[in-house]
PDB file of N, CA, C and O in Angstrom:
ATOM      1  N   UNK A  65    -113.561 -11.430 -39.020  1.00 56.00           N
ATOM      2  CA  UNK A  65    -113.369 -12.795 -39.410  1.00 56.00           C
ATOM      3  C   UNK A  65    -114.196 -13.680 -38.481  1.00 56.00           C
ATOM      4  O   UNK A  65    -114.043 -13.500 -37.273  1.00 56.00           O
ATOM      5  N   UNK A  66    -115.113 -14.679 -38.926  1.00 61.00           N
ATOM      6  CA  UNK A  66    -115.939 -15.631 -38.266  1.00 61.00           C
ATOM      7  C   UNK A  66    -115.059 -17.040 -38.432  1.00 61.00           C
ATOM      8  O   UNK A  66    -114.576 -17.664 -39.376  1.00 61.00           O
ATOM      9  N   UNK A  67    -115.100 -17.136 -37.498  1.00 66.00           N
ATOM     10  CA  UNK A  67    -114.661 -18.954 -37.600  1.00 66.00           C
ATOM     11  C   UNK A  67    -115.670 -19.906 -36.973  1.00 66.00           C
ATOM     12  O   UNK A  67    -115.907 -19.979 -35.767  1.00 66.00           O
ATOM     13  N   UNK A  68    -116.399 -20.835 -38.220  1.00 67.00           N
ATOM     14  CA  UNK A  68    -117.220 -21.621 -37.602  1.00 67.00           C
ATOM     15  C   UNK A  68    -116.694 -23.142 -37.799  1.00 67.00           C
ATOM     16  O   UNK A  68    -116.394 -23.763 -38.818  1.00 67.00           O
ATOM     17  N   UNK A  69    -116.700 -23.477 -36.520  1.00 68.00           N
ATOM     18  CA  UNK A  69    -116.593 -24.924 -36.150  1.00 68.00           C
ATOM     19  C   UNK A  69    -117.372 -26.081 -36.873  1.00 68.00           C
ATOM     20  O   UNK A  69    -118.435 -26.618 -36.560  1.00 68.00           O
ATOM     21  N   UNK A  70    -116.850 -26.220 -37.530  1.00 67.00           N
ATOM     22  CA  UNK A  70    -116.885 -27.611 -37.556  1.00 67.00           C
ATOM     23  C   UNK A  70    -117.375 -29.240 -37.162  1.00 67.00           C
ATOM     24  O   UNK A  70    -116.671 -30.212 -36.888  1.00 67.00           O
ATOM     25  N   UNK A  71    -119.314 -29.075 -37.280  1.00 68.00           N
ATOM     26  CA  UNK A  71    -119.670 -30.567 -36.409  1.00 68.00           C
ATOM     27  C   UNK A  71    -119.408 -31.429 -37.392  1.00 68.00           C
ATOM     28  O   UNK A  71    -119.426 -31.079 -38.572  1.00 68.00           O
ATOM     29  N   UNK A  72    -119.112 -32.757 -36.968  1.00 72.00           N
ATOM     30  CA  UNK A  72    -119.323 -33.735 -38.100  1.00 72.00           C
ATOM     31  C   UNK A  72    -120.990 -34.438 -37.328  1.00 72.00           C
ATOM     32  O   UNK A  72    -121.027 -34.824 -36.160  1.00 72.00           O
ATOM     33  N   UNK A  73    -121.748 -34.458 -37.907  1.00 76.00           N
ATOM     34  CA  UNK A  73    -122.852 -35.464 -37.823  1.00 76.00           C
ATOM     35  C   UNK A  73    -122.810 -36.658 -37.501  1.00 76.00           C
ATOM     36  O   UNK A  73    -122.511 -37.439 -38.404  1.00 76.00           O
ATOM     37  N   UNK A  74    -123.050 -37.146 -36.312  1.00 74.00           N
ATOM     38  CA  UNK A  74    -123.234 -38.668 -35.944  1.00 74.00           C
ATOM     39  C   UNK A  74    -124.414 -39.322 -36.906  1.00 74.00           C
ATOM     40  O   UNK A  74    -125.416 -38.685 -37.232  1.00 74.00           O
ATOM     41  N   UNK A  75    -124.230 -40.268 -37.188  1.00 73.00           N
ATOM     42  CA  UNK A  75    -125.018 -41.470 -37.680  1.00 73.00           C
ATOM     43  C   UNK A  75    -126.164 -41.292 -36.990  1.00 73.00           C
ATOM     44  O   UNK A  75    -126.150 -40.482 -36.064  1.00 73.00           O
ATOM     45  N   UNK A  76    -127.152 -41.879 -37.248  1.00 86.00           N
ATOM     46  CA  UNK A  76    -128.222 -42.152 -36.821  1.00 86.00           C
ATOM     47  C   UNK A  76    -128.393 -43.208 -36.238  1.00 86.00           C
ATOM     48  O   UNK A  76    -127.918 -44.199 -36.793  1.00 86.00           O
ATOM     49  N   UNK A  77    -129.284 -43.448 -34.628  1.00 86.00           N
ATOM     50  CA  UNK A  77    -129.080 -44.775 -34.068  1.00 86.00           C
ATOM     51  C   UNK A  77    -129.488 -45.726 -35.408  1.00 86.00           C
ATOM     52  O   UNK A  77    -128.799 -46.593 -35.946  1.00 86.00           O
ATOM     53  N   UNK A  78    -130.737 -45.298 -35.730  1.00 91.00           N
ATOM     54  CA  UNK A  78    -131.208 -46.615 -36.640  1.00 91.00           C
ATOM     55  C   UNK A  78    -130.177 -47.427 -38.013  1.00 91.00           C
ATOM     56  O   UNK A  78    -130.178 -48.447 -38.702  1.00 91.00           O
ATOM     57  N   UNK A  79    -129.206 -45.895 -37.753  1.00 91.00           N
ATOM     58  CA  UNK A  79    -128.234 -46.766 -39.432  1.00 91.00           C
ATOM     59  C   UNK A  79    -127.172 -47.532 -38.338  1.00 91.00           C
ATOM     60  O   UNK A  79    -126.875 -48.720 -38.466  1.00 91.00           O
ATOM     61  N   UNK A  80    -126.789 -46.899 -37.538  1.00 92.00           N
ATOM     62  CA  UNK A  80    -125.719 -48.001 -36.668  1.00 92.00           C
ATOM     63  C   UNK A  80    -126.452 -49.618 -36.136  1.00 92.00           C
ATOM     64  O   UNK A  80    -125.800 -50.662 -36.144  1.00 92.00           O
ATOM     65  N   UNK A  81    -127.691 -49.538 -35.763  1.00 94.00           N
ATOM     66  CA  UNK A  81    -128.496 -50.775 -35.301  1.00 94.00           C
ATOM     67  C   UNK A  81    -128.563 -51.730 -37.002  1.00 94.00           C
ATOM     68  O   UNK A  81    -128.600 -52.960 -37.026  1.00 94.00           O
ATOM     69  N   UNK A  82    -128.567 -50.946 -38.167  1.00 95.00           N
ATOM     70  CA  UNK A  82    -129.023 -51.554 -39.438  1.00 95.00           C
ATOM     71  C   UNK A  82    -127.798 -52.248 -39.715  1.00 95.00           C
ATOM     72  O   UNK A  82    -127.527 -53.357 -40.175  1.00 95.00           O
ATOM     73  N   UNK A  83    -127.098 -51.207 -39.273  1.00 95.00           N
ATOM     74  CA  UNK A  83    -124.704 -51.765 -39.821  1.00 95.00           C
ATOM     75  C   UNK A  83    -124.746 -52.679 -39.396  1.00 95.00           C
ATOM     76  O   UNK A  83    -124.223 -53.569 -40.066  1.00 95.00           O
ATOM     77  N   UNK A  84    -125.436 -53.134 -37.900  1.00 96.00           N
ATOM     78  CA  UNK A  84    -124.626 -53.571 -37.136  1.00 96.00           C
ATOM     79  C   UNK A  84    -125.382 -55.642 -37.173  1.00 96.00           C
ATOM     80  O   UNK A  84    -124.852 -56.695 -36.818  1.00 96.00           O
ATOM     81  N   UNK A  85    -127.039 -55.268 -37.902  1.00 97.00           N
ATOM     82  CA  UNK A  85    -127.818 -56.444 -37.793  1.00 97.00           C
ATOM     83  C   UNK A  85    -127.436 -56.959 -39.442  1.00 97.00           C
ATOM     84  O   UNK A  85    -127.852 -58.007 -39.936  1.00 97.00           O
ATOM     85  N   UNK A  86    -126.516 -55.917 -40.166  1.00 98.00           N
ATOM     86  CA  UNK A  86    -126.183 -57.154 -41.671  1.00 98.00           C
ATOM     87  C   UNK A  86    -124.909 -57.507 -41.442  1.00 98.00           C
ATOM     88  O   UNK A  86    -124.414 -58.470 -42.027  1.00 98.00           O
ATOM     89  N   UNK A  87    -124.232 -56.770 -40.565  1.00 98.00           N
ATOM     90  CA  UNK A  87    -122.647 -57.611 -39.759  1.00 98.00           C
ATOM     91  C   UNK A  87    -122.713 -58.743 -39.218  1.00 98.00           C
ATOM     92  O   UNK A  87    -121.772 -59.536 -39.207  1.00 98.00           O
ATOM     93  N   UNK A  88    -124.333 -59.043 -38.477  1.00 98.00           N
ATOM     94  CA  UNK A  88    -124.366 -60.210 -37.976  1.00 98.00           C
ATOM     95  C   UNK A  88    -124.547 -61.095 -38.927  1.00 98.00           C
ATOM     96  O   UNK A  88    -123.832 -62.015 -39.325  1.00 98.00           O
ATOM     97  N   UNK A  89    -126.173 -60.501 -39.431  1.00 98.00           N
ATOM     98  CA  UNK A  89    -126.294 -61.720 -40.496  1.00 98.00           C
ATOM     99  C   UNK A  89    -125.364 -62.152 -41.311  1.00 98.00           C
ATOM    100  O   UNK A  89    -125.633 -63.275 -41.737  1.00 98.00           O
ATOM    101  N   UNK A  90    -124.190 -61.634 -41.777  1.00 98.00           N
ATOM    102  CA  UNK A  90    -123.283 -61.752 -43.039  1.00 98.00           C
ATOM    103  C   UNK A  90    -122.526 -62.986 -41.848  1.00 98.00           C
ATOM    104  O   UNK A  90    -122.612 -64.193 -42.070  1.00 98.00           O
ATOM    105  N   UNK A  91    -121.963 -62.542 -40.877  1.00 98.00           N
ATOM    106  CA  UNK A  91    -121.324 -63.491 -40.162  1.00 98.00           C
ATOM    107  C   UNK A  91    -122.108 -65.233 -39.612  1.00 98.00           C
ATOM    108  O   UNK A  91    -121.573 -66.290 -39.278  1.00 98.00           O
ATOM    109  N   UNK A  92    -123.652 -64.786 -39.755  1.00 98.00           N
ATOM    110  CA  UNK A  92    -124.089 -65.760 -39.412  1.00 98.00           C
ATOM    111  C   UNK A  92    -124.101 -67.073 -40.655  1.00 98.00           C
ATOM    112  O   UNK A  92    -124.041 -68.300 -40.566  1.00 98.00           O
ATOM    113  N   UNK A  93    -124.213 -66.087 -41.846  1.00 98.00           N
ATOM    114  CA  UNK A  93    -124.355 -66.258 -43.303  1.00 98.00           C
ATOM    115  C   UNK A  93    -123.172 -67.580 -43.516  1.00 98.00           C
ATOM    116  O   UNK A  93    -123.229 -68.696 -44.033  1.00 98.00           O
ATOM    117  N   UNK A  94    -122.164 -66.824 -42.855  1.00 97.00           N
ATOM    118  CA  UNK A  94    -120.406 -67.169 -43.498  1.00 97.00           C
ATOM    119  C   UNK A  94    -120.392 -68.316 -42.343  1.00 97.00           C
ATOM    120  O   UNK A  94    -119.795 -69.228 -42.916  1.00 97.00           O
ATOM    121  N   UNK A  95    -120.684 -68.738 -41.161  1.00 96.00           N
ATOM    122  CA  UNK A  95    -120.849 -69.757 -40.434  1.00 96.00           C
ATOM    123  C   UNK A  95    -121.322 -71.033 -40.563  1.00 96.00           C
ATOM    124  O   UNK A  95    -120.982 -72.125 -40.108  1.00 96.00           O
ATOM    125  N   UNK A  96    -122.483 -70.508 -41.539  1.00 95.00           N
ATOM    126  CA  UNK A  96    -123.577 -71.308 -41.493  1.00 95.00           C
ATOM    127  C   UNK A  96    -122.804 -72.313 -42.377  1.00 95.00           C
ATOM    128  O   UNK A  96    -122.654 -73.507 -42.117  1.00 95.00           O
ATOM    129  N   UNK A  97    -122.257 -71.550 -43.639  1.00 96.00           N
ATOM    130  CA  UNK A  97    -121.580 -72.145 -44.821  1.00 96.00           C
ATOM    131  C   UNK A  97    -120.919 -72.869 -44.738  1.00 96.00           C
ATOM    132  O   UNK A  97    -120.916 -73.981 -45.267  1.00 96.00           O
ATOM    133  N   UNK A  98    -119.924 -72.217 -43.781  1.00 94.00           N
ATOM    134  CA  UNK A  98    -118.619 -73.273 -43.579  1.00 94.00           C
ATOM    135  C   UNK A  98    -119.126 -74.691 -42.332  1.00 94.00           C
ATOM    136  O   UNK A  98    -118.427 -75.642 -41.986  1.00 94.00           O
ATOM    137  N   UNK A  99    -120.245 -74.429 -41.991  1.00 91.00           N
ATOM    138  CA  UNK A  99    -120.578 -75.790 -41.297  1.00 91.00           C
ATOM    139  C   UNK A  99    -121.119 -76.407 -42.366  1.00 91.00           C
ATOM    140  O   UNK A  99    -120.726 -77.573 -42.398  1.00 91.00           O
ATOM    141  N   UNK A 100    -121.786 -76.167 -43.183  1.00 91.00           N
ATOM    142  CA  UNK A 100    -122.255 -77.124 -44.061  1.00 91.00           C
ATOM    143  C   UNK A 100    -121.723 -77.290 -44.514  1.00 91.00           C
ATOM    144  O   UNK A 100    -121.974 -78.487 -44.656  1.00 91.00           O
ATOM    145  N   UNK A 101    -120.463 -77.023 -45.403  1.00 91.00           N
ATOM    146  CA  UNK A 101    -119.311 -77.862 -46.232  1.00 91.00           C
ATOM    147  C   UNK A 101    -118.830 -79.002 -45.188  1.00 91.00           C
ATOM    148  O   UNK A 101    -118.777 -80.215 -45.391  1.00 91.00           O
ATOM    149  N   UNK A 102    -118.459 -78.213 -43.898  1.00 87.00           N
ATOM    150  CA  UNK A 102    -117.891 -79.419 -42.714  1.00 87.00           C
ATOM    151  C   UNK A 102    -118.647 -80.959 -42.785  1.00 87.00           C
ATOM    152  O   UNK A 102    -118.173 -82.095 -42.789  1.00 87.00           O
ATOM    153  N   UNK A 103    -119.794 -80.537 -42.830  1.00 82.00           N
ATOM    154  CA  UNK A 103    -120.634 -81.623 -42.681  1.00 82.00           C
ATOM    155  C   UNK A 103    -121.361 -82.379 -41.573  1.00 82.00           C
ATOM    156  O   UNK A 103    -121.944 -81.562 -40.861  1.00 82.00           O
ATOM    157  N   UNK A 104    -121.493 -83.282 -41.277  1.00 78.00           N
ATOM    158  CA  UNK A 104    -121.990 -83.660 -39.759  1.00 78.00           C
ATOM    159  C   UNK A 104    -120.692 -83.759 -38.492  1.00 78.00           C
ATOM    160  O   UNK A 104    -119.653 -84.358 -38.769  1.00 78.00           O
ATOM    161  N   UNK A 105    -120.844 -83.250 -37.399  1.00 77.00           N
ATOM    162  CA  UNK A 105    -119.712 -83.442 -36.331  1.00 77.00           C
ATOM    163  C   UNK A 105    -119.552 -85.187 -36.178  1.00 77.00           C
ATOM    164  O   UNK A 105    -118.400 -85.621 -36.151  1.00 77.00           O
ATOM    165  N   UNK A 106    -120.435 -85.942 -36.102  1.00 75.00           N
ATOM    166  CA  UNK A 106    -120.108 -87.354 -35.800  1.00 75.00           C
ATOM    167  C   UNK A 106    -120.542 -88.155 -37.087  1.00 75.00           C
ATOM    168  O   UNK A 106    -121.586 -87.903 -37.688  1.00 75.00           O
ATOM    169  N   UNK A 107    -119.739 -89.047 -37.425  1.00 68.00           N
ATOM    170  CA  UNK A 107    -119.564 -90.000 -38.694  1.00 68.00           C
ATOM    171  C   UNK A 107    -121.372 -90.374 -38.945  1.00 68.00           C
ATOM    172  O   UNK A 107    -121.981 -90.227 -40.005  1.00 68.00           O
ATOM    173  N   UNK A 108    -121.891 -90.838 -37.741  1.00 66.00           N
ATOM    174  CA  UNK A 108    -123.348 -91.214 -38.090  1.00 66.00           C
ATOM    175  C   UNK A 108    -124.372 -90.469 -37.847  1.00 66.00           C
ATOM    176  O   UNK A 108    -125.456 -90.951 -37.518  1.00 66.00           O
ATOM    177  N   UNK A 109    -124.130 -89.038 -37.997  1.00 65.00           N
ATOM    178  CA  UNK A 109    -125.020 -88.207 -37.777  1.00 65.00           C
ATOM    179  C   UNK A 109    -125.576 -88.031 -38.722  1.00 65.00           C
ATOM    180  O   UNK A 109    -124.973 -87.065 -39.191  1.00 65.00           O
ATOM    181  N   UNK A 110    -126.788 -88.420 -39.784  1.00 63.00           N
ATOM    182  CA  UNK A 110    -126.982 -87.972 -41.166  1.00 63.00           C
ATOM    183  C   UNK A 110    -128.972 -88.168 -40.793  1.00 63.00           C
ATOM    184  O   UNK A 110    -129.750 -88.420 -41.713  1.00 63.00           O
ATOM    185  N   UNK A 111    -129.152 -88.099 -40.238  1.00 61.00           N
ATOM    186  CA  UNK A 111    -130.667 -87.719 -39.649  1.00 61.00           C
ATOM    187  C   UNK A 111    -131.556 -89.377 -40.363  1.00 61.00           C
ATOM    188  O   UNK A 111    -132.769 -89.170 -40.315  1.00 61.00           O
ATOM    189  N   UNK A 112    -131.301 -90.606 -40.864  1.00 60.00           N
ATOM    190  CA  UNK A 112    -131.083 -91.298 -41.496  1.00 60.00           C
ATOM    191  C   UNK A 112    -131.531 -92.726 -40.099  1.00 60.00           C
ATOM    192  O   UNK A 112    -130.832 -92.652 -39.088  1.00 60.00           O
ATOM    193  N   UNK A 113    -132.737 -94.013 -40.125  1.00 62.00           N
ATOM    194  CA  UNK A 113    -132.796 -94.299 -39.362  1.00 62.00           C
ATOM    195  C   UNK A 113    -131.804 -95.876 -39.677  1.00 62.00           C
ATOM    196  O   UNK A 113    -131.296 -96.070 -40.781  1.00 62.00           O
ATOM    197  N   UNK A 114    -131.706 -96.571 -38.878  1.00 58.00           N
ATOM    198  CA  UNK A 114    -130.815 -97.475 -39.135  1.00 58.00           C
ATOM    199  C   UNK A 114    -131.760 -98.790 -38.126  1.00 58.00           C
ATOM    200  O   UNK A 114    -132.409 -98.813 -37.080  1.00 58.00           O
ATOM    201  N   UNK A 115    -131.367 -99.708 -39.138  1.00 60.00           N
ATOM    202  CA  UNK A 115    -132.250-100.866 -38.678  1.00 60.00           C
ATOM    203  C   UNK A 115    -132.283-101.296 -37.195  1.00 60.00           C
ATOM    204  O   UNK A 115    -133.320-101.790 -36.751  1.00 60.00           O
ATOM    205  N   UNK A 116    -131.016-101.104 -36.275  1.00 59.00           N
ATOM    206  CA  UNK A 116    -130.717-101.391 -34.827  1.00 59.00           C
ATOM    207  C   UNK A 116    -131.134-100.030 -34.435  1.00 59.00           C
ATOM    208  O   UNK A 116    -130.088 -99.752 -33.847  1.00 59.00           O
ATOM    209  N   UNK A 117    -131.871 -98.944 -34.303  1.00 58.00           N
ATOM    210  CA  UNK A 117    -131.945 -97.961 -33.813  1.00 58.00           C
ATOM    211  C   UNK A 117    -133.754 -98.715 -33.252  1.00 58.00           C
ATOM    212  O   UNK A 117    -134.601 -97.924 -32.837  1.00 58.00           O
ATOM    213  N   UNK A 118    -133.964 -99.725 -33.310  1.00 60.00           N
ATOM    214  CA  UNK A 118    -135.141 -99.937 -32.661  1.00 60.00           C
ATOM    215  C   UNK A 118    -135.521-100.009 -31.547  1.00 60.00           C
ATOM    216  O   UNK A 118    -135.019-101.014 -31.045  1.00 60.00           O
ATOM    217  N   UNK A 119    -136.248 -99.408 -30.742  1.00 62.00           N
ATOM    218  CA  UNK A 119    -136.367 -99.398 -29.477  1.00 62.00           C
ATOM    219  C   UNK A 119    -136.252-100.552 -28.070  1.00 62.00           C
ATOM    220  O   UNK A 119    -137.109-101.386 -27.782  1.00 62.00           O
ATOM    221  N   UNK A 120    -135.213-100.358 -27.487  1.00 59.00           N
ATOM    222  CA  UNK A 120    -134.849-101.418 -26.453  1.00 59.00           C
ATOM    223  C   UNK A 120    -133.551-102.293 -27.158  1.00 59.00           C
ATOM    224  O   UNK A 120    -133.211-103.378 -26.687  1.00 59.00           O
ATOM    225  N   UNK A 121    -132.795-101.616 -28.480  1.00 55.00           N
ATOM    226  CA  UNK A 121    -131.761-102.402 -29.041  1.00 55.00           C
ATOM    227  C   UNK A 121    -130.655-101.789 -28.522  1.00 55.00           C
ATOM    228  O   UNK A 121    -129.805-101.633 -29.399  1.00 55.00           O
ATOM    229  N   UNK A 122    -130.278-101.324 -27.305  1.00 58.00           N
ATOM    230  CA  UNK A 122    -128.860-100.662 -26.567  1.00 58.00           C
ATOM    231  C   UNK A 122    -127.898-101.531 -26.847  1.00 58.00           C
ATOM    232  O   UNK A 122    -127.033-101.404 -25.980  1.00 58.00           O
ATOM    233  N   UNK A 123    -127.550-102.510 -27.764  1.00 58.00           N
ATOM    234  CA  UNK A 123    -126.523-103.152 -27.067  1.00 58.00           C
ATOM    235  C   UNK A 123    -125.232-102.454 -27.603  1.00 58.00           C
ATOM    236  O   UNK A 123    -125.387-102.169 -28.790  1.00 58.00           O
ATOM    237  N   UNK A 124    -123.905-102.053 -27.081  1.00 61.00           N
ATOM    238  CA  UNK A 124    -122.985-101.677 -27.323  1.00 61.00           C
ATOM    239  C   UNK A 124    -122.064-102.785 -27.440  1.00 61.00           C
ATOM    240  O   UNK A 124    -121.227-102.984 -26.560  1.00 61.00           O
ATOM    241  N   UNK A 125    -122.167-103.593 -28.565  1.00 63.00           N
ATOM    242  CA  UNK A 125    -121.162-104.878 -28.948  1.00 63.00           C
ATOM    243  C   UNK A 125    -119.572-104.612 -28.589  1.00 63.00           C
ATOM    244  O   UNK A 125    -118.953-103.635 -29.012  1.00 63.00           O
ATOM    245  N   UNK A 126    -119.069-105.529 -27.829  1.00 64.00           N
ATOM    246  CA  UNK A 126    -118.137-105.050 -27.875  1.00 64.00           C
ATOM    247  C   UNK A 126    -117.271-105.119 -26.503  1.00 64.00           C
ATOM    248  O   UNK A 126    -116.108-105.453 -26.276  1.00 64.00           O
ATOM    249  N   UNK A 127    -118.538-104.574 -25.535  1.00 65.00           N
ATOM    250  CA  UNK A 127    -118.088-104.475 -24.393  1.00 65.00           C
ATOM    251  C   UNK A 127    -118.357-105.845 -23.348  1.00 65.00           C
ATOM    252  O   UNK A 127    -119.398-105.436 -22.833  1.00 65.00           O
ATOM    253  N   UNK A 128    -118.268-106.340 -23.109  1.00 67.00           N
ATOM    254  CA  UNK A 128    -118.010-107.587 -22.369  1.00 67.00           C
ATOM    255  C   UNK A 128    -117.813-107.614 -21.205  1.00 67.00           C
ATOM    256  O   UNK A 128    -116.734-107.103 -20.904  1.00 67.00           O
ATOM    257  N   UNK A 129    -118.611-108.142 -20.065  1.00 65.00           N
ATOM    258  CA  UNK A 129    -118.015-107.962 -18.590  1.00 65.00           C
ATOM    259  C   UNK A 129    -118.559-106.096 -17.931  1.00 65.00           C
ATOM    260  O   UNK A 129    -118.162-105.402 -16.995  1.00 65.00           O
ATOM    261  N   UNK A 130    -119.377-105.945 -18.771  1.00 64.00           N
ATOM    262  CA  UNK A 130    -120.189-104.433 -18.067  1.00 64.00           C
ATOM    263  C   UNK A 130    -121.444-104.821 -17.686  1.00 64.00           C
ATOM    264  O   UNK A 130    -122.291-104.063 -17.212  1.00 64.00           O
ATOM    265  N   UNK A 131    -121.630-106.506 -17.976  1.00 58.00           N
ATOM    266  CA  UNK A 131    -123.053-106.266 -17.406  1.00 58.00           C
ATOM    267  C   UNK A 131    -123.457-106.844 -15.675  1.00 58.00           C
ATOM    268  O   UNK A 131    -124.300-107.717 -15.467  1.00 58.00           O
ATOM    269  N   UNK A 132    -122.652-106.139 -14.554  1.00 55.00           N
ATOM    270  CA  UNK A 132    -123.070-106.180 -13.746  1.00 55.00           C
ATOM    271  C   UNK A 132    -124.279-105.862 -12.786  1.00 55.00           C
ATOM    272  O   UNK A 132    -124.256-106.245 -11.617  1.00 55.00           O
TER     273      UNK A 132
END
């Protein structure tokens, strides 16, 4: 009676490196998405120029008594 053992075959580096770069992308995929439904982090972030965005127009209305 012969008894032969049993290897199971490891993967190949290149299919574990391949698993492992559409795991990312899929995750990067699914990130990306749900930020773009989110939308912009700050109310006036919309890449969009606005007439007071002219250079040397800092003023922060509002504040009173900061200009020491």
């Amino acid at each position: 009676m012969t008894t032969h053992t049993a290897r199971q075959s490891a993967p190949a580096p290149y299919a574990l490196l391949g698993g492992f770069l559409l795991l990312l992308a899929a995750i990067f995929a699914a990130s990306y998405a749900v930020g773009h439904l989110a939308g912009p982090v700050a109310p006036d972030m919309r890449g969009v120029t606005h007439p007071d965005d002219e250079p040397g127009s800092h003023d922060m209305g509002g504040m009173s008594g900061m200009g020491r």
